[in-house]
Coordinates of C-alpha atoms and ligand atoms in Angstrom, one line a residue:
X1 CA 22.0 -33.7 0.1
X2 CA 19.8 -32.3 2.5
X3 CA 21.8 -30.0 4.3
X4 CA 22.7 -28.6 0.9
X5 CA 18.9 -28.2 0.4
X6 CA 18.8 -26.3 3.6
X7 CA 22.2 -24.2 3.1
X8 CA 20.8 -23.1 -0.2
X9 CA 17.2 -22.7 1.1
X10 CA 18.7 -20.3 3.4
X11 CA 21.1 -18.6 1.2
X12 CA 18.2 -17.7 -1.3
X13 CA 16.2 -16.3 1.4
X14 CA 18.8 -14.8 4.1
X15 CA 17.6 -11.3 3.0
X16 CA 13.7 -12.2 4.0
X17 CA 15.1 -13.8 7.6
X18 CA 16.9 -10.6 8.1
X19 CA 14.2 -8.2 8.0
X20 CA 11.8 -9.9 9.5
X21 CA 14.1 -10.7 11.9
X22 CA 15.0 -6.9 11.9
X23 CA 11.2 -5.8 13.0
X24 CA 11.2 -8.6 15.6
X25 CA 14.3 -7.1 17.0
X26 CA 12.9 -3.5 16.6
X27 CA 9.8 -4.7 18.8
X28 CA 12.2 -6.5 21.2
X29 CA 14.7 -3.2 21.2
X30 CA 11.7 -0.8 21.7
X31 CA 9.5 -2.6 24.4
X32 CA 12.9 -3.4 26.6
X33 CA 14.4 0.4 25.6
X34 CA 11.1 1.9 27.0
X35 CA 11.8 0.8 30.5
X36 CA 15.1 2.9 30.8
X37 CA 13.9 6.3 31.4
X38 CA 12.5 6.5 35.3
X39 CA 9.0 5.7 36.0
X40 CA 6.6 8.2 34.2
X41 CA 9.9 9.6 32.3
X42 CA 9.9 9.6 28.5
X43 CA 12.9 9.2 26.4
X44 CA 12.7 12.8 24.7
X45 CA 12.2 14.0 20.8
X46 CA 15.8 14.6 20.5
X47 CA 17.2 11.0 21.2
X48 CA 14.3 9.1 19.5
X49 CA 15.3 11.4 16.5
X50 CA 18.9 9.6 16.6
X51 CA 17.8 6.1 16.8
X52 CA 15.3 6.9 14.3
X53 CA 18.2 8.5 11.8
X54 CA 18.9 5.0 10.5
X55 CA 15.6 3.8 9.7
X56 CA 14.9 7.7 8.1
X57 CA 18.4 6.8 6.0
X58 CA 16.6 4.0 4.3
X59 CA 13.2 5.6 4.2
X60 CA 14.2 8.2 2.5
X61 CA 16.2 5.8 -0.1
X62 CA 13.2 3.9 -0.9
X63 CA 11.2 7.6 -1.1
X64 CA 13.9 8.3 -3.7
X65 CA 12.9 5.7 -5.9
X66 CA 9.2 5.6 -6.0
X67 CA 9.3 8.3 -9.1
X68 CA 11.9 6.8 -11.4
X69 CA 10.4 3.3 -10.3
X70 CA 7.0 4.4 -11.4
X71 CA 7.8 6.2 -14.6
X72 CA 10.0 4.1 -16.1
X73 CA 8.4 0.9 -15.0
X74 CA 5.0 2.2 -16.4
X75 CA 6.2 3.9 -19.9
X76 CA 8.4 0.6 -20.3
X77 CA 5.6 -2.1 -19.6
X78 CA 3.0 -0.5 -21.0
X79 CA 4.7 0.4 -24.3
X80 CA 5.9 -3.6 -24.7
X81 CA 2.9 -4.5 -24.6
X82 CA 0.1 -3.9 -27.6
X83 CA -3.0 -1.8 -27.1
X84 CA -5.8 -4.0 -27.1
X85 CA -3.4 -6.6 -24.8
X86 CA -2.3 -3.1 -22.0
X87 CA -6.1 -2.6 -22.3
X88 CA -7.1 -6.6 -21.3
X89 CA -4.2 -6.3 -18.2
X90 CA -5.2 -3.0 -17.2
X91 CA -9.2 -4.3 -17.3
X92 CA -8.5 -7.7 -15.5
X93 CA -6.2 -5.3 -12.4
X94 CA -8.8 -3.2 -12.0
X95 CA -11.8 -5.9 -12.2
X96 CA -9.3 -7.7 -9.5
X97 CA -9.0 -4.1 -7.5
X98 CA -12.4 -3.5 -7.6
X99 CA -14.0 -7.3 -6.1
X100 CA -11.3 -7.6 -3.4
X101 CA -11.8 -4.1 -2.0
X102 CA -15.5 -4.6 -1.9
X103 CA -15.2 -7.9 -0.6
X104 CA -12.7 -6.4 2.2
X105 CA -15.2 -3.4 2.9
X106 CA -18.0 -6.2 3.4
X107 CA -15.5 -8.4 6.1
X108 CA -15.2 -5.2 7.9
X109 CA -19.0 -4.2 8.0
X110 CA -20.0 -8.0 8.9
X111 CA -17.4 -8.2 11.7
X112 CA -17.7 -4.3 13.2
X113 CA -21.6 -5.0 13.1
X114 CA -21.6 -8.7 15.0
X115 CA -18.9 -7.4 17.9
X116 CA -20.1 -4.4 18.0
X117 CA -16.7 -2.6 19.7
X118 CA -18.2 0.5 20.2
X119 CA -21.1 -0.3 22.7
X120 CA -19.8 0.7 26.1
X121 CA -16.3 1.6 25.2
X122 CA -14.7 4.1 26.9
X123 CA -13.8 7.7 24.6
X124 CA -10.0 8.1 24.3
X125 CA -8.9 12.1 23.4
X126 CA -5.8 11.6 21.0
X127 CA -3.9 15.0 20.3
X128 CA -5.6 15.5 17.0
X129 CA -4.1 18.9 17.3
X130 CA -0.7 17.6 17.1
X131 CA -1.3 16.4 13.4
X132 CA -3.2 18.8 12.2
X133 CA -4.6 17.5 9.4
X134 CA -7.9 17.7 9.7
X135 CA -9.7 19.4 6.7
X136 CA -13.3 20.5 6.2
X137 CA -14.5 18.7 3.1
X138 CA -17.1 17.2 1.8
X139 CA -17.0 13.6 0.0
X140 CA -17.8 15.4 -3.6
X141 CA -14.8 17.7 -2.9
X142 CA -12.5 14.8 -2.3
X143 CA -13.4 12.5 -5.3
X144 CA -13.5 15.4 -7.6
X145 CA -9.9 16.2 -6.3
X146 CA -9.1 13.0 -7.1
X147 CA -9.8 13.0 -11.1
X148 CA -8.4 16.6 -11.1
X149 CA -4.9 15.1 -9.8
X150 CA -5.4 12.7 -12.4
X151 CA -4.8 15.4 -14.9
X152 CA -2.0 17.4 -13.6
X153 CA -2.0 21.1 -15.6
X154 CA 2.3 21.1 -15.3
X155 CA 4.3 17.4 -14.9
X156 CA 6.8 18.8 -13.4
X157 CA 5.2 20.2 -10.3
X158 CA 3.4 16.7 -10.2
X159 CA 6.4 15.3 -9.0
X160 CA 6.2 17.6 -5.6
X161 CA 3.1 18.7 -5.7
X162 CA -1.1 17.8 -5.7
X163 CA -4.0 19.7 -6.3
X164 CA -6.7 20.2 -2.3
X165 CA -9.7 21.9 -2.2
X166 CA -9.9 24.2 0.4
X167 CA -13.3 25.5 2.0
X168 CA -13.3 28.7 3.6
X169 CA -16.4 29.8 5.7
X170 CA -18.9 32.7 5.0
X171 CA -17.7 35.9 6.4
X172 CA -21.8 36.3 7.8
X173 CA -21.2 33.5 9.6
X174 CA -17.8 32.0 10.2
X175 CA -19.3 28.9 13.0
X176 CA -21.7 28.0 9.1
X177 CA -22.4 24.1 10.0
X178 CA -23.1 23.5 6.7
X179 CA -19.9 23.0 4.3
X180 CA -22.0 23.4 0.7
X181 CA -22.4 27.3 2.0
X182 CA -19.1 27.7 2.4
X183 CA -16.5 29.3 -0.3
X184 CA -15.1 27.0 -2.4
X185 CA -10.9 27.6 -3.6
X186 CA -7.8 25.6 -4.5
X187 CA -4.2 25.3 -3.7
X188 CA -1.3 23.1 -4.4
X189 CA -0.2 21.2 -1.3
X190 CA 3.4 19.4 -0.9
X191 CA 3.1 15.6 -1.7
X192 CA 4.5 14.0 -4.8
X193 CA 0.5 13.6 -7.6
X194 CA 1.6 9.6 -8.0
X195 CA -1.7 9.4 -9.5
X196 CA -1.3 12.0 -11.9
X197 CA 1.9 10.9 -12.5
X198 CA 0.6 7.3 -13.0
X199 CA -1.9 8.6 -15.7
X200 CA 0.7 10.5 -17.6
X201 CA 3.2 7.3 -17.5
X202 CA 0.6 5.4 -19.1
X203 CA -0.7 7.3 -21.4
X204 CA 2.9 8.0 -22.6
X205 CA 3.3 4.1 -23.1
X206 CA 0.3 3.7 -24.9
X207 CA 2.1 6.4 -27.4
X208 CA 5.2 4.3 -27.6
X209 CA 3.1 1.5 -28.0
X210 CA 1.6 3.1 -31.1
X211 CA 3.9 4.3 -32.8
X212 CA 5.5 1.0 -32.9
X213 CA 9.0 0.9 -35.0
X214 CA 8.9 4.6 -34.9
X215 CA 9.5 4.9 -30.9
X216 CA 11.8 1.4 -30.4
X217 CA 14.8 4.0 -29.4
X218 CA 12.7 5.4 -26.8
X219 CA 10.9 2.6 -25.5
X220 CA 14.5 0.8 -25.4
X221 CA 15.6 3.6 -23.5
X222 CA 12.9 3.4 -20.7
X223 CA 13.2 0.0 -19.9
X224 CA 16.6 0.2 -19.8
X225 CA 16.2 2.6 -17.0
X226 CA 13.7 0.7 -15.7
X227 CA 16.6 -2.1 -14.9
X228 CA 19.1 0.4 -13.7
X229 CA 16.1 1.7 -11.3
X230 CA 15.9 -1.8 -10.5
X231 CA 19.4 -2.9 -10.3
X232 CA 19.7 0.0 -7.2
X233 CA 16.3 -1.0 -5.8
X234 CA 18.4 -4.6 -5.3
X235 CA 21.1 -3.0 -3.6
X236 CA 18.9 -0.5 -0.9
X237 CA 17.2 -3.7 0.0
X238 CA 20.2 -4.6 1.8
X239 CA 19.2 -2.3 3.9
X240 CA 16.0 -3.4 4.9
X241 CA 16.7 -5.0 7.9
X242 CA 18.9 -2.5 9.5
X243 CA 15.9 0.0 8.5
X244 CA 12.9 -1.5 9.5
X245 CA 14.8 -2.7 12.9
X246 CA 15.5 1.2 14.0
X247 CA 12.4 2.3 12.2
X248 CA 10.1 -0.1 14.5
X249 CA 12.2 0.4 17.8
X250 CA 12.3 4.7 17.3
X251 CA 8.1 4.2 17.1
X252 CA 7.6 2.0 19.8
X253 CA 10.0 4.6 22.1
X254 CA 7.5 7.8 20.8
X255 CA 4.5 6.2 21.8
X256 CA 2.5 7.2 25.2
X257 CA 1.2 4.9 27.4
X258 CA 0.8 1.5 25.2
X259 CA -1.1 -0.7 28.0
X260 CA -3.8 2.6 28.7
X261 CA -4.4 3.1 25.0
X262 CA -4.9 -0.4 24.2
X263 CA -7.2 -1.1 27.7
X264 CA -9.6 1.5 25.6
X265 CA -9.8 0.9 21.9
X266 CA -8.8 -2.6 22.6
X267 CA -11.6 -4.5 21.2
X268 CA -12.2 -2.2 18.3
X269 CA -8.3 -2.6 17.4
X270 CA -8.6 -6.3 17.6
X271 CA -11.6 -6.1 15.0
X272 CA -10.1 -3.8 12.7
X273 CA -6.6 -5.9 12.7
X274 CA -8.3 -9.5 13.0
X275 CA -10.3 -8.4 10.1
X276 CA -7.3 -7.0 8.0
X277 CA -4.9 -10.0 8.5
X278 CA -8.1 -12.7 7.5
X279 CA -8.7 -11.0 4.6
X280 CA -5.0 -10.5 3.6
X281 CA -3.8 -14.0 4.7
X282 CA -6.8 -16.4 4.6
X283 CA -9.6 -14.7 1.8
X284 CA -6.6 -13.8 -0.8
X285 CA -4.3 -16.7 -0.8
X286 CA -7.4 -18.8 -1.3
X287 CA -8.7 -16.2 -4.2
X288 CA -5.3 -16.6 -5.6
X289 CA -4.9 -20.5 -5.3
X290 CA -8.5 -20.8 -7.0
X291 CA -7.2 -18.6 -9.8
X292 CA -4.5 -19.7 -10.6
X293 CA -3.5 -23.5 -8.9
X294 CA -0.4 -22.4 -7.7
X295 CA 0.8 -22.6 -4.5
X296 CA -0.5 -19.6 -1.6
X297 CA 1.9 -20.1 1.1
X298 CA 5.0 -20.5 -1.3
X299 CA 3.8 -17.0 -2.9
X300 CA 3.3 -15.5 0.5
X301 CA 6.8 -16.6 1.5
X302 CA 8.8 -15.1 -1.2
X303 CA 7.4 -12.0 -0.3
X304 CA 8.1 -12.1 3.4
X305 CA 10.7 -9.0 2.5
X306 CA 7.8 -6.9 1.0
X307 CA 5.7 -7.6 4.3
X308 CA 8.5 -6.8 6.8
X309 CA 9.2 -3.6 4.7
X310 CA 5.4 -2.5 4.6
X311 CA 5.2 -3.0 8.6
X312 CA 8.4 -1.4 9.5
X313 CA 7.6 1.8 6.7
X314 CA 3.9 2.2 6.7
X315 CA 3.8 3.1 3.4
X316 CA 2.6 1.2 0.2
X317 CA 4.6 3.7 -2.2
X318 CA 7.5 3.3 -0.5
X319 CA 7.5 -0.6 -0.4
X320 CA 6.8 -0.5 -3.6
X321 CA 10.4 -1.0 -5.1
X322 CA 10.8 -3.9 -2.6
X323 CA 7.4 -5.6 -3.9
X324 CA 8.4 -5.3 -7.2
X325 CA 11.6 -7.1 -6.5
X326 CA 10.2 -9.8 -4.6
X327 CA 7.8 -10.2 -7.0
X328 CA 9.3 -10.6 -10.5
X329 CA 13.2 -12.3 -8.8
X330 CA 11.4 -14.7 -6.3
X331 CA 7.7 -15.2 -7.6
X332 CA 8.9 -14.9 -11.1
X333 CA 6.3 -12.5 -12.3
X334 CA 6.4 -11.4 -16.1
X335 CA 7.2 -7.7 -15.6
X336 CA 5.3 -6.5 -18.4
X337 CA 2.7 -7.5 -15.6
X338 CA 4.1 -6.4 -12.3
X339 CA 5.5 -2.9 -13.6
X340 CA 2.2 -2.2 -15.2
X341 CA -0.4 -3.0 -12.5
X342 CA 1.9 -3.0 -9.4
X343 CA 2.6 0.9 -9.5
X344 CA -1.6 1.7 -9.7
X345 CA -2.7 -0.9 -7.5
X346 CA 0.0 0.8 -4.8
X347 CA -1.9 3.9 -5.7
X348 CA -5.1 3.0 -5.7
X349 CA -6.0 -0.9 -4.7
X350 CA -5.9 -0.6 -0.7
X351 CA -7.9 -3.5 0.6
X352 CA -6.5 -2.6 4.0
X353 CA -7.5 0.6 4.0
X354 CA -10.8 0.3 2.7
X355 CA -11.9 -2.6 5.7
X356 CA -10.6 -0.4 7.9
X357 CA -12.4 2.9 6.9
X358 CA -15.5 0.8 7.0
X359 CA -14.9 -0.2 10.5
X360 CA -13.9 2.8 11.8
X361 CA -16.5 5.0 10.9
X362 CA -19.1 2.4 11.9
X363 CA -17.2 2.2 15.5
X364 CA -17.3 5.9 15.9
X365 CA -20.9 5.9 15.0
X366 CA -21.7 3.1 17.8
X367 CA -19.7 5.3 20.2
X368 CA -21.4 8.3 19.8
X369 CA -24.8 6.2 20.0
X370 CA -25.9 6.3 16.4
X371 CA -28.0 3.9 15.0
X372 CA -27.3 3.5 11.4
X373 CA -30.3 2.2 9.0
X374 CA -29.0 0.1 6.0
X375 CA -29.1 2.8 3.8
X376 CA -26.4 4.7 6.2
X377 CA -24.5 1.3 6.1
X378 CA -24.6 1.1 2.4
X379 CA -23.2 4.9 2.1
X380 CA -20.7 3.7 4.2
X381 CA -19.4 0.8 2.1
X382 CA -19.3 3.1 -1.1
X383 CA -17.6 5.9 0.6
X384 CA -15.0 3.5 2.1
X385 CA -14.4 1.8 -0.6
X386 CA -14.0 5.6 -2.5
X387 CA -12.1 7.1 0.3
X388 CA -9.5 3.9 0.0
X389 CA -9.0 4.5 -3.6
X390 CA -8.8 8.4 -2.9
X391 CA -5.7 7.7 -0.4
X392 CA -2.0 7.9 -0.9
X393 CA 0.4 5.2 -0.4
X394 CA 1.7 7.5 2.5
X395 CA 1.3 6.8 6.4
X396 CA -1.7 7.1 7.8
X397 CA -3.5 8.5 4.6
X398 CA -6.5 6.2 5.8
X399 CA -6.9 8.4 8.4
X400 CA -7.1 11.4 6.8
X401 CA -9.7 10.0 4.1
X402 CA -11.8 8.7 7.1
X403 CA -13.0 12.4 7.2
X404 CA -15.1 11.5 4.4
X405 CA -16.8 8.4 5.5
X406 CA -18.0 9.6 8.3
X407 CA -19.5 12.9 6.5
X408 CA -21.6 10.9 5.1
X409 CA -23.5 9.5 8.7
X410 CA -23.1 13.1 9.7
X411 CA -20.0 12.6 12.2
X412 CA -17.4 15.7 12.5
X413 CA -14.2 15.2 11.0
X414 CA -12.7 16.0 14.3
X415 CA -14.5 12.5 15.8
X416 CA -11.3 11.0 14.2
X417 CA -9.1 11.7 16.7
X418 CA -11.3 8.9 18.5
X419 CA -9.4 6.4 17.4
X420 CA -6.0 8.2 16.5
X421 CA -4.1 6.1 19.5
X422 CA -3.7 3.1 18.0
X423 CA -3.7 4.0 14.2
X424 CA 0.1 4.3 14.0
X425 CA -0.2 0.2 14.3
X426 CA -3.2 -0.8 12.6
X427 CA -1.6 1.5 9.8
X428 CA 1.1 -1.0 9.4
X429 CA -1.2 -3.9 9.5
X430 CA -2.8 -1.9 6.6
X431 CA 0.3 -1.1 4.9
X432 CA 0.7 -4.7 4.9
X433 CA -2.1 -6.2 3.6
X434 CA -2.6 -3.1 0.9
X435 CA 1.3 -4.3 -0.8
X436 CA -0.2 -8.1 -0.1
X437 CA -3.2 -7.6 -2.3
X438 CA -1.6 -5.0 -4.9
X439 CA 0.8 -8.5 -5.1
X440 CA -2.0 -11.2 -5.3
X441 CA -3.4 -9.3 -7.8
X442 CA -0.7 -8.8 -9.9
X443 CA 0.1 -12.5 -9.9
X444 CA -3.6 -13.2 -10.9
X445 CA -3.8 -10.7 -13.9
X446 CA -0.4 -12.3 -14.9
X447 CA -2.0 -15.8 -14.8
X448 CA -4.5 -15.4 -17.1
X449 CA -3.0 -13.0 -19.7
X450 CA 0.1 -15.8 -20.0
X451 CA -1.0 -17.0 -23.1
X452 CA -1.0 -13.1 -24.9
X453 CA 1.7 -12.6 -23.2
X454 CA 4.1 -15.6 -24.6
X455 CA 2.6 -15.0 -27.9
X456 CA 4.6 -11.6 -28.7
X457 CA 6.9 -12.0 -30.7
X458 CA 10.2 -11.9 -29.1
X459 CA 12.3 -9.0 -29.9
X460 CA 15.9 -7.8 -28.7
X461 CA 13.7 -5.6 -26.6
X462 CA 11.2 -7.5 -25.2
X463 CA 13.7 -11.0 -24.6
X464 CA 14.7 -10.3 -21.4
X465 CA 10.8 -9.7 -20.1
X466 CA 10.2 -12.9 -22.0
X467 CA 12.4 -15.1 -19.9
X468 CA 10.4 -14.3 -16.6
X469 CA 7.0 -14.8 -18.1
X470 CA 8.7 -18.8 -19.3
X471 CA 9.8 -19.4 -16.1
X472 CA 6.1 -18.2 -14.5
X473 CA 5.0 -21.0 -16.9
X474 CA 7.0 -23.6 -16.2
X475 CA 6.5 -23.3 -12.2
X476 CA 3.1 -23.4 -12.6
X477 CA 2.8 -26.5 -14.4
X478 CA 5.4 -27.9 -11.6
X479 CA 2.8 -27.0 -9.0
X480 CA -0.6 -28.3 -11.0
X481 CA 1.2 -31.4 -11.7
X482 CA 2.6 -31.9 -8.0
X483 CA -1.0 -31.6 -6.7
Ligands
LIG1 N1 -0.3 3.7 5.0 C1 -1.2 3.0 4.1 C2 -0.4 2.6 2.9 O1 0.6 3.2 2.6 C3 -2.4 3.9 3.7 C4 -3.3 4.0 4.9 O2 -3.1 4.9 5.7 O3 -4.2 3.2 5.1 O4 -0.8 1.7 2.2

């Protein structure tokens, strides 16, 4: 009997072994592959490029399906559900978004502040160069490009492009310190607007959701896609752990000098990445067990595949087909849940990101010998918490909205490349945590609206979303009566 337990334990979850036995390998492949090349030899561009072509492979699959994942899985979710019901769900994920990203921004601020990292630490020069993606903005600029790629003019161009302000500098004076005197233009810049696209999914599903008897076809239609979207999401996650292993050991073989650039921004990486993994894996799971009585370490289990994707990919968008499966086959989500909130909260609930930006720009500031008043540390808090909203589910997008934290104490955008060393990895611990709470959340918003949700009536479309949200139920009285 109990080996049968165990077979079937492990046949339910061989896929979540794999990958994370895939990045272990990938950190075992890449630290031992490292050593090959003679002393102070690197292993060149070229042959990383062909380790990394597997891992890129199934990158590049997952990248595929963020847009008809998001579309369909919005207009279909949202347009099940009625309006004043979308509008409790969508109130209660962003009520959810909104308290765990402060309370991640404070863990950063409290922690950053006690250890102080950046008294006496050594300045490291990344290659900011190398990126290039520093812009000159200014906070207002960013958050009002934000609502502006809410609102895409064309939704076709949404899908490969957004919307940047771009500052150019008086022709009097082209060294002008001050950015509000400079020349203010637009231009489209490659990226996929999920946000805008997000919007106009919703929006669209409200429609369907309207018009009731009069759209069924169409609403049918979309969440029949949404299956078939997720039906091949199923099969590319058979892929993770071949993915994640080459996509872990092709980074680790890129990197400089690991021992050097840890020596220097040690203690601030420890902060940022202590910080990250408490509040992902101590100050959520007990949020969540509070909420809802169920089980934290269970939950955190069945996503093990969403985690090992979100470290080995650095991208929330991209994990995102991977969370959703976890999440609705193993935690047994109702999906009129996870496909509504899941697809924003990868968009814009970042708790990662956002303790991160906090300590960041609060470490640079202590480097360069500032001292901040509380009214500087306040700014800080708003702006991180803004600047986390304001970035993409893309790899090290926190970086690039740092810019505008530290505007705000007055620090050059260029200060960034500080810290650039070790963000490749605390970007994964981000990742990580970001997919973690856009999960939590999702999990918590479907607790409480369980009751609405069972009460729709169930019709040939809606059955099969039905089944999930009765098995939800019948685990969780499991669980409260077990304990
Ligand atoms: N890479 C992160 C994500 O996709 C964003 C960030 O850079 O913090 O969630």
């Amino acid at each position: 009997m109990r080996r049968e337990h165990i077979r079937l334990f492990m046949r339910e979850n061989l896929l979540t072994f794999l990958t994370i036995g895939g990045v272990i390998l990938g950190i075992v492949f890449g630290m031992g592959l490292r050593e090959v090349p003679a002393e102070g030899e690197k292993w060149s561009p070229r042959d990383v490029s062909y380790i990394n072509f597997i891992g890129d492979t199934f990158l590049r699959m997952l990248k595929a399906l963020i847009l008809p994942l998001i579309i369909t899985s919005l207009i279909a979710a949202v347009g099940s559900l009625d309006l004043s019901l979308s509008g409790k769900i969508g109130g209660r994920a962003v009520l959810y978004y909104v308290i765990t990203t402060v309370m991640a921004v404070i863990l950063g601020i409290v922690l950053v502040l006690l250890v102080k990292p950046g008294r006496g630490a050594e300045e490291s020069n990344g290659d900011i160069g190398a990126k290039g993606e520093m812009r000159n903005v200014t906070t207002a600029d960013t958050l009002l490009d934000l609502v502006r790629n809410m609102f895409p003019p064309n939704l076709v161009q949404a899908c490969l492009q957004q919307y940047q302000t771009v500052l150019t500098p008086p022709k009097t004076n082209p060294d002008e310190p001050d950015l509000t005197l400079w020349t203010v233009g637009g231009k489209f810049s490659e990226g996929m607007n999920i946000i805008g696209l997000v919007v106009a999914s919703i929006v669209f599903g409200i429609a369907l959701s309207a018009l009731k008897e009069d759209a069924q076809m169409v609403l049918k239609f979309f969440q029949q896609l949404s299956h078939t979207v997720m039906k091949i999401t199923g099969w590319v996650i058979w892929l993770s752990p071949v993915g994640v292993l080459f996509l872990v050991t092709a980074k680790l073989l890129e990197m400089e000098d690991l021992g050097e650039v840890f020596g220097k921004l040690g203690l601030y990486f420890a902060v940022v990445a202590g910080g990250i993994l408490f509040h992902g894996f101590v100050v959520l799971p007990l949020l969540f067990f509070l909420f809802t009585h169920k089980n934290p370490v269970q939950f955190v289990a069945n996503m093990g595949q969403a985690i090992a994707t979100a470290f080995g990919t650095s991208s929330s968008s991209a994990t995102l087909p991977v969370t959703m499966q976890c999440l609705e086959e193993k935690n047994h989500i109702d999906p009129r849940v996870s496909r509504f909130v899941l697809p924003i909260g990868a968009t814009i609930n970042m708790d990662g990101t956002a303790l991160y930006e906090a300590v960041a720009a609060i470490f640079i500031a202590q480097l360069r010998g500032l001292s901040l008043s509380f009214g500087n540390i306040l700014a800080i808090s708003i702006t991180a918490t803004a600047a986390s909203i304001g970035a993409a589910g893309i790899p090290q997008a926190g970086l690039v909205t740092l810019v505008m934290v530290l505007d705000t104490v007055g620090l050059p955008a260029e200060d960034v490349s500080l810290i650039i060393a070790v963000d490749w990895l605390l970007d994964r611990f981000r990742t990580v945590v970001n997919v973690l709470g856009d999960s939590f959340g999702a999990a918590i918003v479907a607790h409480y609206s369980q009751n609405e949700l069972t009460a729709i009536p169930v019709t040939e479309v809606t059955e099969k979303y039905q089944k999930n949200s009765l098995a939800y139920s019948a685990e969780t009285v499991l669980f409260e009566e077990r304990l």
